[in-house]
PDB file of C-alpha atoms and ligand atoms in Angstrom:
ATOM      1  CA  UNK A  26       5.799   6.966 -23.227  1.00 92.00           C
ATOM      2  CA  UNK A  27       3.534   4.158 -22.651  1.00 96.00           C
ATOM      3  CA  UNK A  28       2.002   2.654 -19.455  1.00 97.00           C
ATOM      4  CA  UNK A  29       3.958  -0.524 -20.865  1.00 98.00           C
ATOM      5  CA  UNK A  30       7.357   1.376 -21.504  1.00 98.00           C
ATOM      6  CA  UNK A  31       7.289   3.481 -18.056  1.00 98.00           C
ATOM      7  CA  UNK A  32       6.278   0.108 -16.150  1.00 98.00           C
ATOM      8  CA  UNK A  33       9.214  -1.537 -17.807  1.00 98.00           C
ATOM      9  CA  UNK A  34      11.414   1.821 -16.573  1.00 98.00           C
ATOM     10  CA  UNK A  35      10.090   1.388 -12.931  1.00 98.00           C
ATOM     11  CA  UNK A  36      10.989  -2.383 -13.151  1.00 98.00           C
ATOM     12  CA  UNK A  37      14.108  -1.349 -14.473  1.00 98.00           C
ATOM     13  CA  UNK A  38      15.239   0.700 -11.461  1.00 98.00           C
ATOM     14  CA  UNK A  39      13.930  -2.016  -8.472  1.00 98.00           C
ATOM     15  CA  UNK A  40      15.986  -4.214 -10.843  1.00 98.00           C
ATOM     16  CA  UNK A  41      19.262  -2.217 -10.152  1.00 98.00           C
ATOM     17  CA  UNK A  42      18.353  -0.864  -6.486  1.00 98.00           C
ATOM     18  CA  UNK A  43      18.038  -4.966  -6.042  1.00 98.00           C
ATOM     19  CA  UNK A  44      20.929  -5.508  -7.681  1.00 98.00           C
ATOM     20  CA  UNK A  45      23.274  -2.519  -5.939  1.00 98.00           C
ATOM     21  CA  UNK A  46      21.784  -3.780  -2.395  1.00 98.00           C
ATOM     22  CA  UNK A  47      22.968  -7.435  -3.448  1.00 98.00           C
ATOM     23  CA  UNK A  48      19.689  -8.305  -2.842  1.00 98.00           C
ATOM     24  CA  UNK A  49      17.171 -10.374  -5.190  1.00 98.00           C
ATOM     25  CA  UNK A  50      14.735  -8.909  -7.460  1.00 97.00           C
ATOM     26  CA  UNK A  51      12.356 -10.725  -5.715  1.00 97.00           C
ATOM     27  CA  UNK A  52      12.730  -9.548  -3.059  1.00 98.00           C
ATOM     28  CA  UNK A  53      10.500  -6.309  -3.673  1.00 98.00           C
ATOM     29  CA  UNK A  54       7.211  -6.212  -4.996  1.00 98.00           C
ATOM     30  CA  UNK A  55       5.777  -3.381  -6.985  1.00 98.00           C
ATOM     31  CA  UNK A  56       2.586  -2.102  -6.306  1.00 99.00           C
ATOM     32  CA  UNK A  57       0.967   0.080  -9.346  1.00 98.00           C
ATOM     33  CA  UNK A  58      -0.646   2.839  -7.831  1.00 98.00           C
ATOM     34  CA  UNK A  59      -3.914   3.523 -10.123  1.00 98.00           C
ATOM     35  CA  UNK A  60      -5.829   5.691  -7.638  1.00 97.00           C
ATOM     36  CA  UNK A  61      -7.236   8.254 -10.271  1.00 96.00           C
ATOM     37  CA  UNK A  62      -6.736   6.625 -13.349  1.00 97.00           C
ATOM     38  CA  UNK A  63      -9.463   5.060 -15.092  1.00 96.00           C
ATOM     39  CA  UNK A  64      -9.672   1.039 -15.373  1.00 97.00           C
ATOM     40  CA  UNK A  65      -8.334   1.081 -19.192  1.00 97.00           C
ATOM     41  CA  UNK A  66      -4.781   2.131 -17.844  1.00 97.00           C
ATOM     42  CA  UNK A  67      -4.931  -0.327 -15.308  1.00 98.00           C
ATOM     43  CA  UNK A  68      -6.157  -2.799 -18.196  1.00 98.00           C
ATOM     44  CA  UNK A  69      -2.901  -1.559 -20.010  1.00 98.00           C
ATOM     45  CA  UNK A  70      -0.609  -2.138 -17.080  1.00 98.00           C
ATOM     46  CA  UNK A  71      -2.385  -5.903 -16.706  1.00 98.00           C
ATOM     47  CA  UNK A  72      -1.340  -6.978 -20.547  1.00 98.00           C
ATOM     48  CA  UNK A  73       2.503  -5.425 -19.750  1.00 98.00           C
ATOM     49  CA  UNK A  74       2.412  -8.144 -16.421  1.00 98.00           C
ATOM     50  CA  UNK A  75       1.831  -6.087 -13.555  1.00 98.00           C
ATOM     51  CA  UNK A  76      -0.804  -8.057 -11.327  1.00 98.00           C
ATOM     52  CA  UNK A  77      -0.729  -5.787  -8.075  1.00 98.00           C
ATOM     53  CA  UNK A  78      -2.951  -2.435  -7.898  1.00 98.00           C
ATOM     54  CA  UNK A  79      -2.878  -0.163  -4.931  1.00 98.00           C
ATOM     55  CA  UNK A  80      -6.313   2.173  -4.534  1.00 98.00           C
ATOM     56  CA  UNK A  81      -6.787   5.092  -1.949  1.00 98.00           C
ATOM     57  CA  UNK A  82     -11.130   5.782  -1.750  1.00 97.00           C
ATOM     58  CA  UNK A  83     -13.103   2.684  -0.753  1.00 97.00           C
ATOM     59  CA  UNK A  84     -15.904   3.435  -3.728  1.00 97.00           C
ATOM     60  CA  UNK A  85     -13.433   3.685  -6.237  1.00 97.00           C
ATOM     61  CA  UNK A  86     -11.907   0.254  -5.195  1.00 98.00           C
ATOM     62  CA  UNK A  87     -15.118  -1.584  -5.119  1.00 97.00           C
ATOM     63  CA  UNK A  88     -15.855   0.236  -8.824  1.00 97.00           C
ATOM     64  CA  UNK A  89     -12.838  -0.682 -10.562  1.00 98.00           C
ATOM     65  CA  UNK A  90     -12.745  -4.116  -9.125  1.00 97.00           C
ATOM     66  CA  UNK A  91     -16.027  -4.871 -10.573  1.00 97.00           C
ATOM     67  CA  UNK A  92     -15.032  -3.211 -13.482  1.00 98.00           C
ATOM     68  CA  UNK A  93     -12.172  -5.476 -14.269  1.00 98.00           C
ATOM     69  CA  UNK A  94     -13.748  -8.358 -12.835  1.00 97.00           C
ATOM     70  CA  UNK A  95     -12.591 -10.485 -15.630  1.00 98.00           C
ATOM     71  CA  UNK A  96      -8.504  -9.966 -14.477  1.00 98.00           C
ATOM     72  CA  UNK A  97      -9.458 -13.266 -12.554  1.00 93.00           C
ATOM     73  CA  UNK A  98      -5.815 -12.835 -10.830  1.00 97.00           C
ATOM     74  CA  UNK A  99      -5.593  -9.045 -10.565  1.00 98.00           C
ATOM     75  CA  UNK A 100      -4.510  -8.333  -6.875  1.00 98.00           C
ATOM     76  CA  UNK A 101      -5.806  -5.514  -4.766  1.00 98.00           C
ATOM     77  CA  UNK A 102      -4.232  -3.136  -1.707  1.00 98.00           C
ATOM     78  CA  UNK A 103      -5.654  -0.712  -0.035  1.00 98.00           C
ATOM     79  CA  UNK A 104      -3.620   2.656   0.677  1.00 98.00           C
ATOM     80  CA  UNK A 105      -5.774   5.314   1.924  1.00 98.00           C
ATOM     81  CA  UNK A 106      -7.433   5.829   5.310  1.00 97.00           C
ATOM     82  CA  UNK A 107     -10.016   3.799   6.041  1.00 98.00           C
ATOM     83  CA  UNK A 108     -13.801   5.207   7.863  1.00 97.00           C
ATOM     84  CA  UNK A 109     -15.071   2.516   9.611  1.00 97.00           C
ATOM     85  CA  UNK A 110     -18.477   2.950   7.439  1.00 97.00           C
ATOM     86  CA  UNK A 111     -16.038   2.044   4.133  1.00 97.00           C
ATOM     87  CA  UNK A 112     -14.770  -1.467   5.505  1.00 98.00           C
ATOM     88  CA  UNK A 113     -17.782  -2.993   3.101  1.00 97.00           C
ATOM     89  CA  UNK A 114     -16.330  -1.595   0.348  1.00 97.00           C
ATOM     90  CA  UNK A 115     -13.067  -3.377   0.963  1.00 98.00           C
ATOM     91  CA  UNK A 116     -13.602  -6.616   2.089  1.00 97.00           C
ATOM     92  CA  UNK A 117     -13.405  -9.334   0.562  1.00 95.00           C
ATOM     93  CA  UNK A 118     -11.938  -7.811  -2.096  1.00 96.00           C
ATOM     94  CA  UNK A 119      -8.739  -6.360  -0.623  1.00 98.00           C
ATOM     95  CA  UNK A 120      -5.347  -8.338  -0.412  1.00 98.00           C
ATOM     96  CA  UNK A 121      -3.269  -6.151   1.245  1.00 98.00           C
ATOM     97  CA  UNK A 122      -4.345  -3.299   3.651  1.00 98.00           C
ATOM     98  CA  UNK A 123      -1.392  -0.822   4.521  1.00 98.00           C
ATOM     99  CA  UNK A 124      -3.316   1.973   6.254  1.00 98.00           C
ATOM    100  CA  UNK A 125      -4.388   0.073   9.573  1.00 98.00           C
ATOM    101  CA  UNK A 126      -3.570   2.595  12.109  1.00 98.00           C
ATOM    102  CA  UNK A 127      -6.068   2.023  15.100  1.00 98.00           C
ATOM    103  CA  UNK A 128      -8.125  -0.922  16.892  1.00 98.00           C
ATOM    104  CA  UNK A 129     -11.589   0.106  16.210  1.00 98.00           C
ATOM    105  CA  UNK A 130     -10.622   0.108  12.373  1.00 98.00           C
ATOM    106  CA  UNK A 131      -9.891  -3.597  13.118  1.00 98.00           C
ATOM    107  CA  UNK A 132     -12.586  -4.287  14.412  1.00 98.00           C
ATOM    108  CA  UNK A 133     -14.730  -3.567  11.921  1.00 98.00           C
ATOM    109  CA  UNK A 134     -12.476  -5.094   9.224  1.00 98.00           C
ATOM    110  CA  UNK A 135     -12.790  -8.095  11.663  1.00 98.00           C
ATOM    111  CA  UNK A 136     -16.633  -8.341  11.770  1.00 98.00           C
ATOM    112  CA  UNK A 137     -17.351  -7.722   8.030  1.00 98.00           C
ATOM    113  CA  UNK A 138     -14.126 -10.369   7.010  1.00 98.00           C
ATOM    114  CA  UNK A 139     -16.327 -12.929   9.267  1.00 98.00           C
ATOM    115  CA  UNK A 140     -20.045 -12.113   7.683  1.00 98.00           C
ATOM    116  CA  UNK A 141     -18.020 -12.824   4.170  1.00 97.00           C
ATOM    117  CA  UNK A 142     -15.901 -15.952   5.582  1.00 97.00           C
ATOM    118  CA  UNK A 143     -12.269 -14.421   4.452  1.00 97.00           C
ATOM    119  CA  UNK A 144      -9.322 -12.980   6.622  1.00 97.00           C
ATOM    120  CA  UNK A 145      -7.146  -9.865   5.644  1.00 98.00           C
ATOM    121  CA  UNK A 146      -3.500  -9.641   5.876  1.00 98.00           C
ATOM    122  CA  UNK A 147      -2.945  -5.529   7.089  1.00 98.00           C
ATOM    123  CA  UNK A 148       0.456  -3.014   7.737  1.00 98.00           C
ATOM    124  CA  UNK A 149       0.083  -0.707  10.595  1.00 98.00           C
ATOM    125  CA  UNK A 150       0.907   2.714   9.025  1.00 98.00           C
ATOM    126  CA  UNK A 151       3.825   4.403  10.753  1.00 98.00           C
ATOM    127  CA  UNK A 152       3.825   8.097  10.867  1.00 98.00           C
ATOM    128  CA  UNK A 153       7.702   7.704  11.151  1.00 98.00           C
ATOM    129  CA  UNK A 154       8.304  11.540  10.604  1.00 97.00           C
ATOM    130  CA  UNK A 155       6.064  12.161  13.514  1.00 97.00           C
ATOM    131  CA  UNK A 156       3.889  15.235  11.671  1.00 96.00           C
ATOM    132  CA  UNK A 157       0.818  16.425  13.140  1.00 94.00           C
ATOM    133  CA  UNK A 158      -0.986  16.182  10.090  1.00 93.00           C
ATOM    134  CA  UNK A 159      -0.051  12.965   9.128  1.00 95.00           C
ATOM    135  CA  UNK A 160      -1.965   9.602   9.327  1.00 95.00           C
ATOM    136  CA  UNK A 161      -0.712   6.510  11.161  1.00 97.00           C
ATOM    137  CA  UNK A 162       0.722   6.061  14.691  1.00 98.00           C
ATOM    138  CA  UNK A 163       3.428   7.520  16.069  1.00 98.00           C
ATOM    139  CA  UNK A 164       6.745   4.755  16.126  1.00 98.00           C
ATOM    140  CA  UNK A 165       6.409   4.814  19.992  1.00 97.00           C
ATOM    141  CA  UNK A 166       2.610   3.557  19.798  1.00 98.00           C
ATOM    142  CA  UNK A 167       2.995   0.643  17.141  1.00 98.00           C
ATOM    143  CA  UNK A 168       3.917  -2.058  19.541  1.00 97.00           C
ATOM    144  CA  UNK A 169       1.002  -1.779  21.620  1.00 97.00           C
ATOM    145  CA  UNK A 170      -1.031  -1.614  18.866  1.00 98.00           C
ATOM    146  CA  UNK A 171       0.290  -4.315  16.953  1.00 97.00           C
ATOM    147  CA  UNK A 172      -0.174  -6.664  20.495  1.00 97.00           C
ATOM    148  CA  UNK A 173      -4.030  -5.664  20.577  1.00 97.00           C
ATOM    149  CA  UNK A 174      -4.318  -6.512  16.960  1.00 97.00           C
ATOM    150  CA  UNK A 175      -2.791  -9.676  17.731  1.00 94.00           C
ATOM    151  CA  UNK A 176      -6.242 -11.070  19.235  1.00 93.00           C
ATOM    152  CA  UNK A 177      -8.673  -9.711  17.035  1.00 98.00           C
ATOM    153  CA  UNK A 178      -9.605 -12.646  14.028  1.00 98.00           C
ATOM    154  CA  UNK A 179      -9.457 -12.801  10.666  1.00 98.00           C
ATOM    155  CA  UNK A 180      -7.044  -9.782  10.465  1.00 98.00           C
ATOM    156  CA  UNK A 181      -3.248 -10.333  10.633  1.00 98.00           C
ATOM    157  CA  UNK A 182      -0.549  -7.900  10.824  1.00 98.00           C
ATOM    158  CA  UNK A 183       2.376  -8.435   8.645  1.00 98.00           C
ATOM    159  CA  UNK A 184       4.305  -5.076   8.127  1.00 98.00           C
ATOM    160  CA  UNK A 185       4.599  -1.727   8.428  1.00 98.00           C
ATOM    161  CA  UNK A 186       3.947   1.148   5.936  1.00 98.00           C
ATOM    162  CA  UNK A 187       5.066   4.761   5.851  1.00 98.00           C
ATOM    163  CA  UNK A 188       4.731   8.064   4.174  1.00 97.00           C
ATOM    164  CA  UNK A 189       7.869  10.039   5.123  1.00 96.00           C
ATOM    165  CA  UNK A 190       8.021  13.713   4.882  1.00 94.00           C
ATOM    166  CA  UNK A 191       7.764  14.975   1.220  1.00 81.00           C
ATOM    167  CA  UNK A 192      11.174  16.560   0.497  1.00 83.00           C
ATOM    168  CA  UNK A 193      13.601  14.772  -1.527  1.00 91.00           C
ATOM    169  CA  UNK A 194      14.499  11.387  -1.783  1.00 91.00           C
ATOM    170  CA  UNK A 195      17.569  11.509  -0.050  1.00 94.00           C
ATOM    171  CA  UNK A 196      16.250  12.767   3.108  1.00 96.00           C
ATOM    172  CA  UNK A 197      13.891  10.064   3.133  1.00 97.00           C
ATOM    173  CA  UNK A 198      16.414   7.542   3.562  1.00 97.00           C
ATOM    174  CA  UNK A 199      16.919   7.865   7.391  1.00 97.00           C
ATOM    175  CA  UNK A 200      12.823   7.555   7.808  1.00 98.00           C
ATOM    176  CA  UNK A 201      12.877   4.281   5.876  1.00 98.00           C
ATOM    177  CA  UNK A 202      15.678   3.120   8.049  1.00 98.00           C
ATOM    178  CA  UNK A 203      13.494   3.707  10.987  1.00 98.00           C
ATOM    179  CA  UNK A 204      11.000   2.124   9.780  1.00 98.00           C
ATOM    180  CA  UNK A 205      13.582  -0.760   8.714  1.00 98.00           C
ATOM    181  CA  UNK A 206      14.416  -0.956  12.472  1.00 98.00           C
ATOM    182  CA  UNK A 207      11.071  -0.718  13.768  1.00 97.00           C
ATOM    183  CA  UNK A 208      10.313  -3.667  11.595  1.00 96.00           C
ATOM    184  CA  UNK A 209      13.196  -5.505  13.159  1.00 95.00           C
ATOM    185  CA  UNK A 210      12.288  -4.319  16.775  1.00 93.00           C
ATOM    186  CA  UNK A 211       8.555  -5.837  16.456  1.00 93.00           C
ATOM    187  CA  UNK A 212       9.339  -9.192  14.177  1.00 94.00           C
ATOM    188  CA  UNK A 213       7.087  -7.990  11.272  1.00 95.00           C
ATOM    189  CA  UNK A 214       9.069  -8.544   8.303  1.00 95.00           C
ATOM    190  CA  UNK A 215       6.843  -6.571   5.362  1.00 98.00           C
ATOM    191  CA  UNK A 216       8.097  -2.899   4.983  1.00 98.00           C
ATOM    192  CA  UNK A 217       6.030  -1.044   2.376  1.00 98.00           C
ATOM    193  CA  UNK A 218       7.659   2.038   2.008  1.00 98.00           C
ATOM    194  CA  UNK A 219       9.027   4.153  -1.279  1.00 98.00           C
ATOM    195  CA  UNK A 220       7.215   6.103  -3.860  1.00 98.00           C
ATOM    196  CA  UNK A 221       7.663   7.286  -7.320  1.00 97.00           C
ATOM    197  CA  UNK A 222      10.351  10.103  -6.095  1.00 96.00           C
ATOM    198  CA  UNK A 223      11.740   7.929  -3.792  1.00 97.00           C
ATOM    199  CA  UNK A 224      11.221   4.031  -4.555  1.00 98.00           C
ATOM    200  CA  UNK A 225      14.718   3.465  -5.449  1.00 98.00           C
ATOM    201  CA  UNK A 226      16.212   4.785  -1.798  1.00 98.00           C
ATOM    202  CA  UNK A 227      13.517   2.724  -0.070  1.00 98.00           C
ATOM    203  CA  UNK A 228      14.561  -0.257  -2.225  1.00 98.00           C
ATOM    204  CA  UNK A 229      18.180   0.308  -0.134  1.00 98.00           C
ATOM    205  CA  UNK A 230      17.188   0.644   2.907  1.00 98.00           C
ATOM    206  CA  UNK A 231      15.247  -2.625   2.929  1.00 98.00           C
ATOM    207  CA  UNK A 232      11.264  -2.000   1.205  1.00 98.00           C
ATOM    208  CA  UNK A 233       9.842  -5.497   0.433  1.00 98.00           C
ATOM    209  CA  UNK A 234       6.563  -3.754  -1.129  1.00 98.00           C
ATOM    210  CA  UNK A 235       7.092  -0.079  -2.988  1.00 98.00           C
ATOM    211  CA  UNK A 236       3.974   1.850  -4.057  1.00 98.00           C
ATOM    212  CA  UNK A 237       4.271   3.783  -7.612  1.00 98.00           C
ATOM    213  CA  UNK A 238       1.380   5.801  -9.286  1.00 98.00           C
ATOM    214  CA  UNK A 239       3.136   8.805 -11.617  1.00 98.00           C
ATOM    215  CA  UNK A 240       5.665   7.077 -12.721  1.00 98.00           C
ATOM    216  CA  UNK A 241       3.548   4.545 -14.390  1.00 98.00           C
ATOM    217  CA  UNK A 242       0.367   6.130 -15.222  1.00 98.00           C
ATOM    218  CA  UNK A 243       1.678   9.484 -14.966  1.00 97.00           C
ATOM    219  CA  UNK A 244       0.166  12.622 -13.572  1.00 95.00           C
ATOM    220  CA  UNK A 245      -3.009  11.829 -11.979  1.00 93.00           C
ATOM    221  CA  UNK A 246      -6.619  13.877 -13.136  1.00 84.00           C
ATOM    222  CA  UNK A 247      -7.335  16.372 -10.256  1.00 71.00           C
ATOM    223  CA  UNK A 248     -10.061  14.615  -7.665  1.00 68.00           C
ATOM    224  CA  UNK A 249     -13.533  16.433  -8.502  1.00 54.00           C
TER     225      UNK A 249
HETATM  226  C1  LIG Z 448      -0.724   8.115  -4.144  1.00 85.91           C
HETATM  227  C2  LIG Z 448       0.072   7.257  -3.260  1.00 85.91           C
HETATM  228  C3  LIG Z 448       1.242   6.617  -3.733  1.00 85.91           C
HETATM  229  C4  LIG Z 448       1.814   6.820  -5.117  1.00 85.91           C
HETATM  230  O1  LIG Z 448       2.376   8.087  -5.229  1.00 85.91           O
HETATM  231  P1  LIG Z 448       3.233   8.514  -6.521  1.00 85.91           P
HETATM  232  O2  LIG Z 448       4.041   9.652  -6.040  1.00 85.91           O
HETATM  233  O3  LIG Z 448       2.245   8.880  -7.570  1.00 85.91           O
HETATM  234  O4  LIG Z 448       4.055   7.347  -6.908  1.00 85.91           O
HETATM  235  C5  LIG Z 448       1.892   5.756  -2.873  1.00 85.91           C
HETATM  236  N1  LIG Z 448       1.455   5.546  -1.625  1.00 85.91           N
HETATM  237  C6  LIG Z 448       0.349   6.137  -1.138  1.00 85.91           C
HETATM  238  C7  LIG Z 448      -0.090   5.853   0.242  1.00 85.91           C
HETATM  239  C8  LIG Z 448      -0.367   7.006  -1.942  1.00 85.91           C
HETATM  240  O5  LIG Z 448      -1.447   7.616  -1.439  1.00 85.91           O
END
C-alpha cells in the first residue's frame, strides 16, 4: 500500500472511533509521525492532505524542515525529549511541543522563543503508567509543574501527552482515561495520546491529538 492509501486507512478509523464516541471528526487531529523516514514520504503524505508532522531528534527536525521548506503550511511537533542544548534546533520552527516535562527545559525554550520573537504552545508529558524508565512526570507532579510553567513567557501549556505501557491496546485504555481525568483535574483541554496500535482506543477515551508513524509510513529504517 501507499503512504496515500494507508493515510486514507488511518483517517478511516479516527473517522469511525469519532463516529462510535458520537463525537466529531474534528474533534481529533492526526499527527503523521515521520521520525525516520526520509522527506520524500513526508512529501507523499503532503500531496494526500496531511499538513501535521510529528519528529523525535532536534537535528533531524531542523533538516527536514529546511528540506521541505517550500510546504509553506506544513506544521511541525515535537515528540522526543528535549536537551536543553537542542532548544535551537526547535524553535521557531516547532508548533506543538508534547515532551515538556521539567522547568529548566522551559526555560530555555523561553529564552531562545524571545531572541527569535515567537511563543510555543507545549504538553507536559505524563508518565501515566508511572515506569522508572519512562520520560515525563509522574501524574502526582504535573500540577505543580504546570503552575511554575504558568509564569515563564512565550511558552504556554495546553495539554497533556502520554506514552502508556506497551502491551496491547486494550490495556491502554484505563491509562488514557487517567490521563483524560488528569486533563479535567488541571483545566488543560489538549490530550495527545494514542499510537498506531492503539489510536483508535485513545480516540474513545477522549485524544484530541493522536500520533501515528507505522501505520502510515510503515516500518521505520533502524537509527544508525
Ligand atoms: C514514534 C512515536 C510515535 C509513533 O509510533 P508508531 O507506533 O509508529 O505509530 C508516537 N509518539 C511518540 C512519542 C513516538 O516517539
Amino acid at each position: 500500500m501507499s503512504v496515500a492509501e494507508r493515510l486514507a486507512a488511518v483517517r478511516a478509523q479516527i473517522a469511525k472511533a469519532c463516529a462510535d464516541a458520537g463525537r466529531s471528526v474534528d474533534s481529533v487531529r492526526l499527527v503523521a509521525v515521520s521520525k525516520g523516514h526520509p522527506s520524500p514520504a513526508i512529501r507523499e503524505a503532503y500531496a494526500a492532505g496531511q499538513r501535521v508532522f510529528g519528529e523525535n531528534y532536534a537535528q533531524e527536525l531542523r533538516d527536514k524542515a529546511e528540506e521541505l521548506a517550500d510546504l509553506v503550511d506544513i506544521e511541525w511537533h515535537f515528540l522526543g525529549p528535549v536537551q536543553t542544548n537542542k532548544v535551537k534546533y526547535l524553535v521557531p520552527r516547532t508548533r506543538l511541543l508534547h515532551t515538556l516535562d521539567r522547568v529548566e527545559l522551559a526555560e530555555a525554550l523561553s529564552a531562545r522563543l524571545a531572541k527569535e520573537h515567537a511563543t510555543l504552545d507545549a504538553l507536559v508529558e505524563v508518565n501515566i503508567g508511572r515506569e522508572p524508565q519512562k520520560h515525563g512526570v509522574l501524574p502526582d507532579d504535573v500540577p505543580a509543574l504546570v503552575e511554575k510553567v504558568r509564569g515563564v513567557p512565550h511558552l504556554r501549556v495546553v495539554g497533556l501527552m502520554c506514552i502508556p505501557p506497551a502491551e496491547d491496546a486494550e490495556s491502554a485504555r484505563p491509562h488514557f482515561a487517567a490521563l483524560r481525568s488528569l486533563s479535567t483535574k488541571t483545566g488543560l483541554g489538549v490530550l495527545s495520546m494514542g499510537m498506531s496500535g492503539d489510536f483508535p482506543v485513545a480516540v474513545a477515551e477522549g485524544a484530541t491529538i493522536v500520533r501515528v508513524g507505522t501505520a502510515i509510513f510503515g516500518e521505520r529504517p533502524r537509527r544508525g
